[in-house]
Amino acid sequence: MRIAVISDIHANLEAFTAVLENMQIKNVHACVCLGDVVGYGAEPEPVLQLLWENKIPSILGNHEEAVYDDDILHYFNPQAKKTALLTRKMLKPESVERIKKWPVNIEFHGALGVHGFPPDSIHKYLFEADQGAISRMWDSVPYKLCFVGHTHNLDLVAFDGHNVITYPLLEGGWLLDNRKTIVNVGSVGQPRDGDNNAKYVIWDTKMNALTICYVPYNIQKAADKILKAGFPEINARRLY
Ligand SMILES: [Fe+2]
């Protein structure tokens, strides 16, 4: 089975559409989304509708929380706060109600998906966890493979029971081994890794292998929509 794991679409309809088309070429059988479907981009409602049309299950990201929980806004910088408030205005009330019911993590094919850090943190970044924290996490998490998003970077953190080793994930294939592994799948719609493609990961459960996909899309169109909708200019600039 080939399962696409996507995250951090961030209301970027152009990037999400390109990724969905790419999944068809790559013979993907199922897809799971690790949150931050909204925020930063110009089209939160159409992106949510497309997610639901494609029956893609999603879990909560911090930008979903910001849609309905005022307390979260205290942790946002002024531009992220402005973005969240504008995003709220663009969402249908019934969509907000659906988002509120999203879980904080998801199990699929014996793996665990969470937005920030296993087993259930929406907010903790993978890079905040030192070797001790990662080792302790694996003591209590009964999975061998976890997928996360949130940092908008792609990397893989392997633990052999003694050592924690982090590898960058670049475009192409990656064979998983016997180590316990966290896969950070990057961002569909707001890259922060110096490469402006939309990115996602396919997990081939039979081969126990990953395919890291870089997908070009119409960045200019997405950026223009962000500016036209009145979002902070940095939301558009970050796409390049
Ligand atoms: Fe995000």
PDB file of C-alpha atoms and ligand atoms in Angstrom:
ATOM      1  CA  MET A   1       0.000   0.000   0.000  1.00  0.00           C
ATOM      2  CA  ARG A   2       1.253   3.449  -0.887  1.00  0.00           C
ATOM      3  CA  ILE A   3       0.149   6.066   1.645  1.00  0.00           C
ATOM      4  CA  ALA A   4       0.783   9.774   1.028  1.00  0.00           C
ATOM      5  CA  VAL A   5       1.498  11.739   4.196  1.00  0.00           C
ATOM      6  CA  ILE A   6       0.954  15.461   3.741  1.00  0.00           C
ATOM      7  CA  SER A   7       1.123  18.363   6.189  1.00  0.00           C
ATOM      8  CA  ASP A   8       1.041  22.143   6.462  1.00  0.00           C
ATOM      9  CA  ILE A   9      -0.967  22.899   3.324  1.00  0.00           C
ATOM     10  CA  HIS A  10      -1.620  26.337   4.843  1.00  0.00           C
ATOM     11  CA  ALA A  11      -4.547  27.319   2.631  1.00  0.00           C
ATOM     12  CA  ASN A  12      -2.439  27.133  -0.522  1.00  0.00           C
ATOM     13  CA  LEU A  13      -4.896  25.788  -3.117  1.00  0.00           C
ATOM     14  CA  GLU A  14      -2.360  25.880  -5.971  1.00  0.00           C
ATOM     15  CA  ALA A  15       0.173  23.768  -4.062  1.00  0.00           C
ATOM     16  CA  PHE A  16      -2.460  21.345  -2.750  1.00  0.00           C
ATOM     17  CA  THR A  17      -3.999  20.824  -6.202  1.00  0.00           C
ATOM     18  CA  ALA A  18      -0.550  20.133  -7.683  1.00  0.00           C
ATOM     19  CA  VAL A  19       0.194  17.613  -4.915  1.00  0.00           C
ATOM     20  CA  LEU A  20      -3.131  15.799  -5.445  1.00  0.00           C
ATOM     21  CA  GLU A  21      -2.347  15.521  -9.172  1.00  0.00           C
ATOM     22  CA  ASN A  22       1.149  14.267  -8.372  1.00  0.00           C
ATOM     23  CA  MET A  23      -0.311  11.559  -6.101  1.00  0.00           C
ATOM     24  CA  GLN A  24      -2.267  10.158  -9.061  1.00  0.00           C
ATOM     25  CA  ILE A  25       0.908   9.842 -11.147  1.00  0.00           C
ATOM     26  CA  LYS A  26       2.644   8.130  -8.223  1.00  0.00           C
ATOM     27  CA  ASN A  27      -0.092   5.512  -7.662  1.00  0.00           C
ATOM     28  CA  VAL A  28      -1.005   6.581  -4.154  1.00  0.00           C
ATOM     29  CA  HIS A  29      -3.777   4.484  -2.529  1.00  0.00           C
ATOM     30  CA  ALA A  30      -4.508   6.586   0.547  1.00  0.00           C
ATOM     31  CA  CYS A  31      -3.609   9.934   2.065  1.00  0.00           C
ATOM     32  CA  VAL A  32      -3.332  11.273   5.609  1.00  0.00           C
ATOM     33  CA  CYS A  33      -2.950  14.956   6.559  1.00  0.00           C
ATOM     34  CA  LEU A  34      -1.059  16.050   9.671  1.00  0.00           C
ATOM     35  CA  GLY A  35      -2.693  19.443  10.231  1.00  0.00           C
ATOM     36  CA  ASP A  36      -2.168  23.139   9.525  1.00  0.00           C
ATOM     37  CA  VAL A  37      -4.516  22.861   6.563  1.00  0.00           C
ATOM     38  CA  VAL A  38      -5.361  26.559   7.074  1.00  0.00           C
ATOM     39  CA  GLY A  39      -3.375  29.693   7.951  1.00  0.00           C
ATOM     40  CA  TYR A  40      -0.989  31.923   5.906  1.00  0.00           C
ATOM     41  CA  GLY A  41      -2.621  31.202   2.528  1.00  0.00           C
ATOM     42  CA  ALA A  42      -5.545  32.878   0.799  1.00  0.00           C
ATOM     43  CA  GLU A  43      -7.981  29.996   0.394  1.00  0.00           C
ATOM     44  CA  PRO A  44      -8.676  28.175   3.655  1.00  0.00           C
ATOM     45  CA  GLU A  45     -12.278  27.253   2.852  1.00  0.00           C
ATOM     46  CA  PRO A  46     -11.644  25.896  -0.700  1.00  0.00           C
ATOM     47  CA  VAL A  47      -8.656  23.903   0.608  1.00  0.00           C
ATOM     48  CA  LEU A  48     -10.765  22.363   3.388  1.00  0.00           C
ATOM     49  CA  GLN A  49     -13.501  21.499   0.881  1.00  0.00           C
ATOM     50  CA  LEU A  50     -10.962  19.853  -1.438  1.00  0.00           C
ATOM     51  CA  LEU A  51      -9.550  17.872   1.508  1.00  0.00           C
ATOM     52  CA  TRP A  52     -13.019  16.636   2.403  1.00  0.00           C
ATOM     53  CA  GLU A  53     -13.981  15.927  -1.234  1.00  0.00           C
ATOM     54  CA  ASN A  54     -10.947  13.668  -1.430  1.00  0.00           C
ATOM     55  CA  LYS A  55     -11.894  12.027   1.902  1.00  0.00           C
ATOM     56  CA  ILE A  56      -8.475  12.772   3.387  1.00  0.00           C
ATOM     57  CA  PRO A  57      -8.500  12.456   7.191  1.00  0.00           C
ATOM     58  CA  SER A  58      -6.714  15.258   9.023  1.00  0.00           C
ATOM     59  CA  ILE A  59      -5.594  15.905  12.567  1.00  0.00           C
ATOM     60  CA  LEU A  60      -5.305  19.242  14.372  1.00  0.00           C
ATOM     61  CA  GLY A  61      -2.446  21.647  13.770  1.00  0.00           C
ATOM     62  CA  ASN A  62      -1.802  24.799  15.782  1.00  0.00           C
ATOM     63  CA  HIS A  63      -3.312  26.905  12.969  1.00  0.00           C
ATOM     64  CA  GLU A  64      -6.576  24.981  13.257  1.00  0.00           C
ATOM     65  CA  GLU A  65      -6.625  25.692  16.989  1.00  0.00           C
ATOM     66  CA  ALA A  66      -6.130  29.393  16.198  1.00  0.00           C
ATOM     67  CA  VAL A  67      -9.363  29.323  14.222  1.00  0.00           C
ATOM     68  CA  TYR A  68     -11.498  28.610  17.303  1.00  0.00           C
ATOM     69  CA  ASP A  69      -9.327  29.136  20.409  1.00  0.00           C
ATOM     70  CA  ASP A  70      -8.449  32.728  21.362  1.00  0.00           C
ATOM     71  CA  ASP A  71      -5.856  31.567  23.915  1.00  0.00           C
ATOM     72  CA  ILE A  72      -3.610  30.256  21.134  1.00  0.00           C
ATOM     73  CA  LEU A  73      -3.440  33.713  19.541  1.00  0.00           C
ATOM     74  CA  HIS A  74      -1.350  34.969  22.500  1.00  0.00           C
ATOM     75  CA  TYR A  75       1.510  32.775  21.255  1.00  0.00           C
ATOM     76  CA  PHE A  76       1.317  34.095  17.686  1.00  0.00           C
ATOM     77  CA  ASN A  77       3.422  37.008  16.384  1.00  0.00           C
ATOM     78  CA  PRO A  78       1.417  40.021  15.099  1.00  0.00           C
ATOM     79  CA  GLN A  79       1.482  38.846  11.481  1.00  0.00           C
ATOM     80  CA  ALA A  80       0.402  35.300  12.341  1.00  0.00           C
ATOM     81  CA  LYS A  81      -2.349  36.756  14.536  1.00  0.00           C
ATOM     82  CA  LYS A  82      -3.597  38.999  11.708  1.00  0.00           C
ATOM     83  CA  THR A  83      -3.544  35.943   9.454  1.00  0.00           C
ATOM     84  CA  ALA A  84      -5.550  33.854  11.914  1.00  0.00           C
ATOM     85  CA  LEU A  85      -8.200  36.550  12.352  1.00  0.00           C
ATOM     86  CA  LEU A  86      -8.587  36.969   8.598  1.00  0.00           C
ATOM     87  CA  THR A  87      -8.714  33.190   8.147  1.00  0.00           C
ATOM     88  CA  ARG A  88     -11.579  33.026  10.675  1.00  0.00           C
ATOM     89  CA  LYS A  89     -13.599  35.440   8.554  1.00  0.00           C
ATOM     90  CA  MET A  90     -13.101  33.270   5.465  1.00  0.00           C
ATOM     91  CA  LEU A  91     -14.339  30.020   6.993  1.00  0.00           C
ATOM     92  CA  LYS A  92     -17.911  28.800   7.040  1.00  0.00           C
ATOM     93  CA  PRO A  93     -19.204  28.201  10.606  1.00  0.00           C
ATOM     94  CA  GLU A  94     -19.916  24.567   9.752  1.00  0.00           C
ATOM     95  CA  SER A  95     -16.304  24.106   8.612  1.00  0.00           C
ATOM     96  CA  VAL A  96     -15.053  25.445  11.947  1.00  0.00           C
ATOM     97  CA  GLU A  97     -17.325  22.968  13.727  1.00  0.00           C
ATOM     98  CA  ARG A  98     -15.879  20.117  11.650  1.00  0.00           C
ATOM     99  CA  ILE A  99     -12.299  21.219  12.399  1.00  0.00           C
ATOM    100  CA  LYS A 100     -13.008  21.278  16.140  1.00  0.00           C
ATOM    101  CA  LYS A 101     -13.722  17.565  15.995  1.00  0.00           C
ATOM    102  CA  TRP A 102     -10.358  16.651  14.465  1.00  0.00           C
ATOM    103  CA  PRO A 103      -8.224  14.449  16.731  1.00  0.00           C
ATOM    104  CA  VAL A 104      -4.702  15.328  17.925  1.00  0.00           C
ATOM    105  CA  ASN A 105      -3.187  12.209  16.394  1.00  0.00           C
ATOM    106  CA  ILE A 106      -4.026   9.412  13.995  1.00  0.00           C
ATOM    107  CA  GLU A 107      -3.007   5.783  13.661  1.00  0.00           C
ATOM    108  CA  PHE A 108      -2.681   4.364  10.169  1.00  0.00           C
ATOM    109  CA  HIS A 109      -1.250   1.033   9.037  1.00  0.00           C
ATOM    110  CA  GLY A 110       0.534   0.588  12.383  1.00  0.00           C
ATOM    111  CA  ALA A 111       2.150   4.051  12.294  1.00  0.00           C
ATOM    112  CA  LEU A 112       1.265   7.198  14.246  1.00  0.00           C
ATOM    113  CA  GLY A 113       0.766  10.679  12.815  1.00  0.00           C
ATOM    114  CA  VAL A 114       0.850  13.869  14.909  1.00  0.00           C
ATOM    115  CA  HIS A 115       1.313  17.519  13.997  1.00  0.00           C
ATOM    116  CA  GLY A 116       4.198  18.406  16.328  1.00  0.00           C
ATOM    117  CA  PHE A 117       5.761  15.646  18.399  1.00  0.00           C
ATOM    118  CA  PRO A 118       4.656  12.101  19.298  1.00  0.00           C
ATOM    119  CA  PRO A 119       2.445  10.964  20.755  1.00  0.00           C
ATOM    120  CA  ASP A 120       0.062  13.925  20.867  1.00  0.00           C
ATOM    121  CA  SER A 121       1.712  17.368  20.876  1.00  0.00           C
ATOM    122  CA  ILE A 122       0.300  19.901  18.453  1.00  0.00           C
ATOM    123  CA  HIS A 123       2.844  22.561  19.471  1.00  0.00           C
ATOM    124  CA  LYS A 124       6.203  20.947  20.219  1.00  0.00           C
ATOM    125  CA  TYR A 125       8.638  21.148  17.291  1.00  0.00           C
ATOM    126  CA  LEU A 126      10.715  18.092  16.432  1.00  0.00           C
ATOM    127  CA  PHE A 127      13.890  20.197  16.596  1.00  0.00           C
ATOM    128  CA  GLU A 128      13.090  21.138  20.212  1.00  0.00           C
ATOM    129  CA  ALA A 129      13.458  17.518  21.316  1.00  0.00           C
ATOM    130  CA  ASP A 130      16.996  16.527  22.308  1.00  0.00           C
ATOM    131  CA  GLN A 131      18.308  12.958  22.264  1.00  0.00           C
ATOM    132  CA  GLY A 132      17.008  12.303  25.793  1.00  0.00           C
ATOM    133  CA  ALA A 133      13.521  13.535  24.958  1.00  0.00           C
ATOM    134  CA  ILE A 134      13.375  11.404  21.815  1.00  0.00           C
ATOM    135  CA  SER A 135      14.631   8.332  23.668  1.00  0.00           C
ATOM    136  CA  ARG A 136      12.080   8.857  26.482  1.00  0.00           C
ATOM    137  CA  MET A 137       9.296   9.362  23.956  1.00  0.00           C
ATOM    138  CA  TRP A 138       9.995   5.975  22.400  1.00  0.00           C
ATOM    139  CA  ASP A 139       9.788   4.364  25.867  1.00  0.00           C
ATOM    140  CA  SER A 140       6.114   5.246  26.022  1.00  0.00           C
ATOM    141  CA  VAL A 141       4.993   5.241  22.388  1.00  0.00           C
ATOM    142  CA  PRO A 142       4.111   1.753  21.136  1.00  0.00           C
ATOM    143  CA  TYR A 143       4.850   2.401  17.468  1.00  0.00           C
ATOM    144  CA  LYS A 144       7.916   1.892  15.338  1.00  0.00           C
ATOM    145  CA  LEU A 145       7.189   4.667  12.907  1.00  0.00           C
ATOM    146  CA  CYS A 146       5.808   8.158  13.532  1.00  0.00           C
ATOM    147  CA  PHE A 147       5.091  10.933  11.055  1.00  0.00           C
ATOM    148  CA  VAL A 148       5.119  14.620  12.021  1.00  0.00           C
ATOM    149  CA  GLY A 149       4.828  18.049  10.389  1.00  0.00           C
ATOM    150  CA  HIS A 150       4.881  21.528  11.969  1.00  0.00           C
ATOM    151  CA  THR A 151       8.517  22.548  11.253  1.00  0.00           C
ATOM    152  CA  HIS A 152       7.968  22.728   7.462  1.00  0.00           C
ATOM    153  CA  ASN A 153      11.267  20.908   7.000  1.00  0.00           C
ATOM    154  CA  LEU A 154      11.926  17.371   5.832  1.00  0.00           C
ATOM    155  CA  ASP A 155      14.041  15.120   7.981  1.00  0.00           C
ATOM    156  CA  LEU A 156      14.195  11.667   9.472  1.00  0.00           C
ATOM    157  CA  VAL A 157      15.161  10.875  13.069  1.00  0.00           C
ATOM    158  CA  ALA A 158      16.208   7.269  13.718  1.00  0.00           C
ATOM    159  CA  PHE A 159      16.698   5.659  17.157  1.00  0.00           C
ATOM    160  CA  ASP A 160      18.431   2.282  17.558  1.00  0.00           C
ATOM    161  CA  GLY A 161      17.889   2.021  21.311  1.00  0.00           C
ATOM    162  CA  HIS A 162      21.089   3.935  22.069  1.00  0.00           C
ATOM    163  CA  ASN A 163      21.733   6.670  19.541  1.00  0.00           C
ATOM    164  CA  VAL A 164      19.494   9.236  17.900  1.00  0.00           C
ATOM    165  CA  ILE A 165      20.596  10.193  14.385  1.00  0.00           C
ATOM    166  CA  THR A 166      18.964  12.879  12.242  1.00  0.00           C
ATOM    167  CA  TYR A 167      19.158  12.756   8.446  1.00  0.00           C
ATOM    168  CA  PRO A 168      17.937  15.375   5.973  1.00  0.00           C
ATOM    169  CA  LEU A 169      15.355  13.995   3.553  1.00  0.00           C
ATOM    170  CA  LEU A 170      15.948  15.082  -0.021  1.00  0.00           C
ATOM    171  CA  GLU A 171      13.902  14.348  -3.137  1.00  0.00           C
ATOM    172  CA  GLY A 172      13.947  10.652  -4.010  1.00  0.00           C
ATOM    173  CA  GLY A 173      13.782   7.315  -2.215  1.00  0.00           C
ATOM    174  CA  TRP A 174      14.643   6.221   1.328  1.00  0.00           C
ATOM    175  CA  LEU A 175      14.620   2.650   2.612  1.00  0.00           C
ATOM    176  CA  LEU A 176      13.471   2.373   6.217  1.00  0.00           C
ATOM    177  CA  ASP A 177      15.351  -0.035   8.501  1.00  0.00           C
ATOM    178  CA  ASN A 178      14.745  -1.662  11.901  1.00  0.00           C
ATOM    179  CA  ARG A 179      15.296   1.494  13.897  1.00  0.00           C
ATOM    180  CA  LYS A 180      12.418   3.421  15.454  1.00  0.00           C
ATOM    181  CA  THR A 181      11.863   6.342  13.142  1.00  0.00           C
ATOM    182  CA  ILE A 182      10.227   9.767  13.075  1.00  0.00           C
ATOM    183  CA  VAL A 183       9.609  11.128   9.580  1.00  0.00           C
ATOM    184  CA  ASN A 184       9.115  14.879   9.287  1.00  0.00           C
ATOM    185  CA  VAL A 185       7.193  15.230   6.042  1.00  0.00           C
ATOM    186  CA  GLY A 186       7.711  18.924   5.244  1.00  0.00           C
ATOM    187  CA  SER A 187       5.087  21.359   4.008  1.00  0.00           C
ATOM    188  CA  VAL A 188       2.778  21.323   1.012  1.00  0.00           C
ATOM    189  CA  GLY A 189       2.024  25.023   1.025  1.00  0.00           C
ATOM    190  CA  GLN A 190       4.578  27.061   3.043  1.00  0.00           C
ATOM    191  CA  PRO A 191       8.118  25.743   2.518  1.00  0.00           C
ATOM    192  CA  ARG A 192      10.819  26.942   4.901  1.00  0.00           C
ATOM    193  CA  ASP A 193      13.661  24.723   3.747  1.00  0.00           C
ATOM    194  CA  GLY A 194      15.057  26.951   1.010  1.00  0.00           C
ATOM    195  CA  ASP A 195      13.301  25.078  -1.802  1.00  0.00           C
ATOM    196  CA  ASN A 196      10.047  26.508  -3.108  1.00  0.00           C
ATOM    197  CA  ASN A 197       8.359  23.300  -4.321  1.00  0.00           C
ATOM    198  CA  ALA A 198       5.363  21.764  -2.585  1.00  0.00           C
ATOM    199  CA  LYS A 199       6.537  18.674  -0.704  1.00  0.00           C
ATOM    200  CA  TYR A 200       5.118  15.472   0.711  1.00  0.00           C
ATOM    201  CA  VAL A 201       6.109  11.890   1.471  1.00  0.00           C
ATOM    202  CA  ILE A 202       4.784   8.555   0.210  1.00  0.00           C
ATOM    203  CA  TRP A 203       5.186   5.564   2.520  1.00  0.00           C
ATOM    204  CA  ASP A 204       5.221   2.244   0.674  1.00  0.00           C
ATOM    205  CA  THR A 205       4.196  -0.147   3.440  1.00  0.00           C
ATOM    206  CA  LYS A 206       5.116  -3.280   1.492  1.00  0.00           C
ATOM    207  CA  MET A 207       8.602  -2.078   0.532  1.00  0.00           C
ATOM    208  CA  ASN A 208       8.995  -0.266   3.882  1.00  0.00           C
ATOM    209  CA  ALA A 209      10.323   2.675   1.917  1.00  0.00           C
ATOM    210  CA  LEU A 210       9.657   6.372   1.526  1.00  0.00           C
ATOM    211  CA  THR A 211       9.453   8.480  -1.599  1.00  0.00           C
ATOM    212  CA  ILE A 212      10.117  12.153  -0.971  1.00  0.00           C
ATOM    213  CA  CYS A 213       8.192  14.188  -3.545  1.00  0.00           C
ATOM    214  CA  TYR A 214       9.006  17.731  -4.661  1.00  0.00           C
ATOM    215  CA  VAL A 215       6.171  19.206  -6.719  1.00  0.00           C
ATOM    216  CA  PRO A 216       6.373  22.458  -8.697  1.00  0.00           C
ATOM    217  CA  TYR A 217       3.255  24.627  -8.741  1.00  0.00           C
ATOM    218  CA  ASN A 218       2.124  28.140  -9.679  1.00  0.00           C
ATOM    219  CA  ILE A 219       3.727  30.116  -6.838  1.00  0.00           C
ATOM    220  CA  GLN A 220       3.023  33.491  -8.414  1.00  0.00           C
ATOM    221  CA  LYS A 221      -0.710  32.792  -8.520  1.00  0.00           C
ATOM    222  CA  ALA A 222      -0.778  31.687  -4.855  1.00  0.00           C
ATOM    223  CA  ALA A 223       1.272  34.728  -3.777  1.00  0.00           C
ATOM    224  CA  ASP A 224      -0.933  37.148  -5.723  1.00  0.00           C
ATOM    225  CA  LYS A 225      -4.050  35.729  -4.038  1.00  0.00           C
ATOM    226  CA  ILE A 226      -2.471  36.191  -0.590  1.00  0.00           C
ATOM    227  CA  LEU A 227      -1.739  39.862  -1.263  1.00  0.00           C
ATOM    228  CA  LYS A 228      -5.129  40.492  -2.860  1.00  0.00           C
ATOM    229  CA  ALA A 229      -6.929  38.987   0.152  1.00  0.00           C
ATOM    230  CA  GLY A 230      -5.112  41.397   2.487  1.00  0.00           C
ATOM    231  CA  PHE A 231      -2.854  38.950   4.321  1.00  0.00           C
ATOM    232  CA  PRO A 232       0.592  40.116   5.540  1.00  0.00           C
ATOM    233  CA  GLU A 233       3.036  40.495   2.680  1.00  0.00           C
ATOM    234  CA  ILE A 234       5.474  38.044   4.307  1.00  0.00           C
ATOM    235  CA  ASN A 235       2.944  35.212   3.808  1.00  0.00           C
ATOM    236  CA  ALA A 236       3.392  35.662   0.044  1.00  0.00           C
ATOM    237  CA  ARG A 237       7.148  36.316   0.135  1.00  0.00           C
ATOM    238  CA  ARG A 238       7.790  33.090   2.045  1.00  0.00           C
ATOM    239  CA  LEU A 239       6.455  31.031  -0.859  1.00  0.00           C
ATOM    240  CA  TYR A 240       9.519  31.893  -2.950  1.00  0.00           C
TER     241      TYR A 240
HETATM  242 FE    FE B   1       2.527  24.954   9.893  1.00  0.00          FE
END
